């Protein structure tokens, strides 16, 4: 039995294994974004490692699926980029980790957690390059990997959740 078959045998629908792990902390942690980066990260670091990984990876992939890497970085969620990178590696999503790492280099050697700094760099890019999206090719790679198999993200997250259950 393949690992994907194992995941499917334990749930009725992809995503049903990992989502219950992040659901209890989802709202309270997401609300902490507005309290500042330091407060958010302090709360985030108190989570069990597997839950933290799933939360960060979930947010990153959700934002990219909804509007690309530009949306992820220009929204508050972009503060999670270093955690999402770690999470993708832990979950075994090497392709996505590589894409995110490459995209983060756009912002310089030290990744800016503050949304305003990221937005300023993105705005400067648009001013110099018109409406060009600096992440268009990376978005294409992200979607190509995701769409290569049905439910690929949910299955990977479920597999990670099964192997790292802290309930």
CSV table of C-alpha atoms in Angstrom, one decimal:
chain,number,residue,atom,x,y,z
A,1,UNK,CA,0.0,0.0,0.0
A,2,UNK,CA,1.5,3.4,-1.0
A,3,UNK,CA,1.6,6.2,1.5
A,4,UNK,CA,-1.1,8.0,-0.4
A,5,UNK,CA,-3.3,4.9,-0.2
A,6,UNK,CA,-2.6,4.8,3.5
A,7,UNK,CA,-3.7,8.4,4.0
A,8,UNK,CA,-6.8,7.8,1.9
A,9,UNK,CA,-7.7,4.7,3.9
A,10,UNK,CA,-7.7,6.7,7.1
A,11,UNK,CA,-9.9,9.5,5.9
A,12,UNK,CA,-12.9,10.0,3.7
A,13,UNK,CA,-11.6,13.1,2.0
A,14,UNK,CA,-8.0,14.6,1.6
A,15,UNK,CA,-7.3,17.2,4.2
A,16,UNK,CA,-9.4,15.5,6.9
A,17,UNK,CA,-6.4,14.4,8.9
A,18,UNK,CA,-4.3,17.6,9.0
A,19,UNK,CA,-7.0,20.2,9.2
A,20,UNK,CA,-8.3,19.1,12.7
A,21,UNK,CA,-4.8,19.6,14.0
A,22,UNK,CA,-4.7,23.3,13.1
A,23,UNK,CA,-8.4,24.1,13.6
A,24,UNK,CA,-8.2,24.6,17.4
A,25,UNK,CA,-5.4,27.2,17.1
A,26,UNK,CA,-6.4,28.7,13.8
A,27,UNK,CA,-8.4,31.7,14.9
A,28,UNK,CA,-6.5,32.7,18.0
A,29,UNK,CA,-3.1,32.5,16.2
A,30,UNK,CA,-4.3,34.3,13.1
A,31,UNK,CA,-5.7,37.0,15.4
A,32,UNK,CA,-2.2,37.4,16.9
A,33,UNK,CA,-1.0,38.8,13.5
A,34,UNK,CA,-2.5,42.1,14.4
A,35,UNK,CA,-0.6,42.2,17.7
A,36,UNK,CA,2.7,42.4,16.0
A,37,UNK,CA,5.4,40.0,14.7
A,38,UNK,CA,7.1,39.4,18.1
A,39,UNK,CA,3.8,38.5,19.8
A,40,UNK,CA,2.7,36.3,16.9
A,41,UNK,CA,6.0,34.4,16.8
A,42,UNK,CA,6.0,33.9,20.5
A,43,UNK,CA,2.6,32.2,20.3
A,44,UNK,CA,3.6,30.3,17.2
A,45,UNK,CA,6.7,28.9,18.9
A,46,UNK,CA,4.6,27.5,21.7
A,47,UNK,CA,2.7,25.2,19.3
A,48,UNK,CA,3.7,21.5,18.9
A,49,UNK,CA,6.2,21.4,16.0
A,50,UNK,CA,3.9,19.4,13.7
A,51,UNK,CA,1.0,21.7,14.3
A,52,UNK,CA,3.2,24.8,13.7
A,53,UNK,CA,4.5,23.2,10.4
A,54,UNK,CA,1.0,22.4,9.2
A,55,UNK,CA,-0.3,25.9,10.1
A,56,UNK,CA,2.6,27.8,8.3
A,57,UNK,CA,2.5,25.5,5.2
A,58,UNK,CA,-1.3,25.7,5.1
A,59,UNK,CA,-1.3,29.5,5.1
A,60,UNK,CA,1.5,29.7,2.5
A,61,UNK,CA,-0.1,27.3,0.0
A,62,UNK,CA,-3.5,28.8,0.6
A,63,UNK,CA,-2.3,32.3,-0.2
A,64,UNK,CA,-0.3,31.2,-3.2
A,65,UNK,CA,-3.2,29.1,-4.6
A,66,UNK,CA,-5.5,32.2,-4.2
A,67,UNK,CA,-3.2,34.9,-5.6
A,68,UNK,CA,0.3,33.7,-6.1
A,69,UNK,CA,3.5,34.4,-4.1
A,70,UNK,CA,2.9,38.2,-4.5
A,71,UNK,CA,-0.3,37.8,-2.5
A,72,UNK,CA,1.4,35.7,0.2
A,73,UNK,CA,4.3,38.2,0.6
A,74,UNK,CA,2.1,41.4,0.4
A,75,UNK,CA,-0.4,40.1,3.0
A,76,UNK,CA,0.3,39.8,6.7
A,77,UNK,CA,0.7,36.1,6.1
A,78,UNK,CA,4.1,36.8,4.5
A,79,UNK,CA,5.6,37.1,8.0
A,80,UNK,CA,5.4,33.3,8.0
A,81,UNK,CA,7.7,32.8,5.1
A,82,UNK,CA,10.7,31.4,7.1
A,83,UNK,CA,8.3,29.1,9.0
A,84,UNK,CA,6.6,28.0,5.8
A,85,UNK,CA,10.0,27.2,4.3
A,86,UNK,CA,10.9,25.1,7.3
A,87,UNK,CA,7.5,23.5,7.2
A,88,UNK,CA,7.7,22.5,3.5
A,89,UNK,CA,11.0,20.9,4.1
A,90,UNK,CA,9.7,19.0,7.2
A,91,UNK,CA,6.6,17.8,5.2
A,92,UNK,CA,8.9,16.7,2.4
A,93,UNK,CA,7.7,19.2,-0.2
A,94,UNK,CA,11.2,19.9,-1.6
A,95,UNK,CA,9.9,21.5,-4.8
A,96,UNK,CA,7.8,24.0,-2.8
A,97,UNK,CA,10.6,24.7,-0.4
A,98,UNK,CA,12.9,25.5,-3.3
A,99,UNK,CA,10.3,27.8,-4.9
A,100,UNK,CA,9.7,29.6,-1.6
A,101,UNK,CA,13.4,30.0,-0.8
A,102,UNK,CA,14.0,31.4,-4.3
A,103,UNK,CA,11.1,33.8,-3.9
A,104,UNK,CA,12.4,35.0,-0.5
A,105,UNK,CA,15.7,36.0,-2.0
A,106,UNK,CA,13.8,38.8,-3.8
A,107,UNK,CA,13.7,40.6,-0.5
A,108,UNK,CA,17.4,40.4,0.2
A,109,UNK,CA,19.7,38.5,2.5
A,110,UNK,CA,17.6,39.1,5.6
A,111,UNK,CA,13.9,38.4,5.0
A,112,UNK,CA,11.7,41.3,6.2
A,113,UNK,CA,9.0,40.1,8.6
A,114,UNK,CA,7.3,43.5,8.5
A,115,UNK,CA,4.6,43.7,5.9
A,116,UNK,CA,5.4,47.4,5.1
A,117,UNK,CA,9.0,46.5,4.1
A,118,UNK,CA,7.9,43.7,1.8
A,119,UNK,CA,5.2,45.9,0.2
A,120,UNK,CA,7.7,48.7,-0.4
A,121,UNK,CA,10.1,46.3,-2.2
A,122,UNK,CA,7.3,44.9,-4.3
A,123,UNK,CA,6.0,48.4,-5.1
A,124,UNK,CA,9.5,49.5,-6.2
A,125,UNK,CA,9.8,46.5,-8.5
A,126,UNK,CA,6.4,47.3,-10.1
A,127,UNK,CA,7.5,51.0,-10.6
A,128,UNK,CA,10.6,49.8,-12.4
A,129,UNK,CA,9.1,47.0,-14.4
A,130,UNK,CA,5.5,48.0,-15.0
A,131,UNK,CA,2.9,45.5,-13.9
A,132,UNK,CA,5.3,42.6,-14.1
A,133,UNK,CA,5.1,40.0,-11.3
A,134,UNK,CA,8.5,39.1,-10.0
A,135,UNK,CA,7.2,35.7,-9.0
A,136,UNK,CA,5.3,34.7,-12.1
A,137,UNK,CA,7.7,31.9,-13.1
A,138,UNK,CA,7.8,30.6,-9.6
A,139,UNK,CA,4.0,30.6,-9.3
A,140,UNK,CA,3.9,28.5,-12.5
A,141,UNK,CA,6.3,26.0,-11.0
A,142,UNK,CA,4.2,25.9,-7.8
A,143,UNK,CA,1.0,25.3,-9.6
A,144,UNK,CA,2.6,22.7,-12.0
A,145,UNK,CA,3.7,20.7,-9.0
A,146,UNK,CA,0.3,21.1,-7.2
A,147,UNK,CA,-1.7,20.1,-10.2
A,148,UNK,CA,0.4,17.1,-11.2
A,149,UNK,CA,-1.8,14.9,-9.0
A,150,UNK,CA,-5.3,15.5,-7.6
A,151,UNK,CA,-5.3,16.7,-4.0
A,152,UNK,CA,-1.6,16.6,-3.8
A,153,UNK,CA,-1.2,19.2,-1.1
A,154,UNK,CA,-3.9,17.7,1.2
A,155,UNK,CA,-2.4,14.2,0.8
A,156,UNK,CA,1.1,15.4,1.7
A,157,UNK,CA,-0.2,17.4,4.7
A,158,UNK,CA,-2.3,14.4,5.8
A,159,UNK,CA,0.7,12.0,5.5
A,160,UNK,CA,2.9,14.4,7.6
A,161,UNK,CA,0.1,14.7,10.2
A,162,UNK,CA,-0.2,10.9,10.4
A,163,UNK,CA,3.5,10.5,10.9
A,164,UNK,CA,3.8,13.3,13.4
A,165,UNK,CA,0.6,13.2,15.5
A,166,UNK,CA,0.8,15.0,18.8
A,167,UNK,CA,-2.9,14.7,19.8
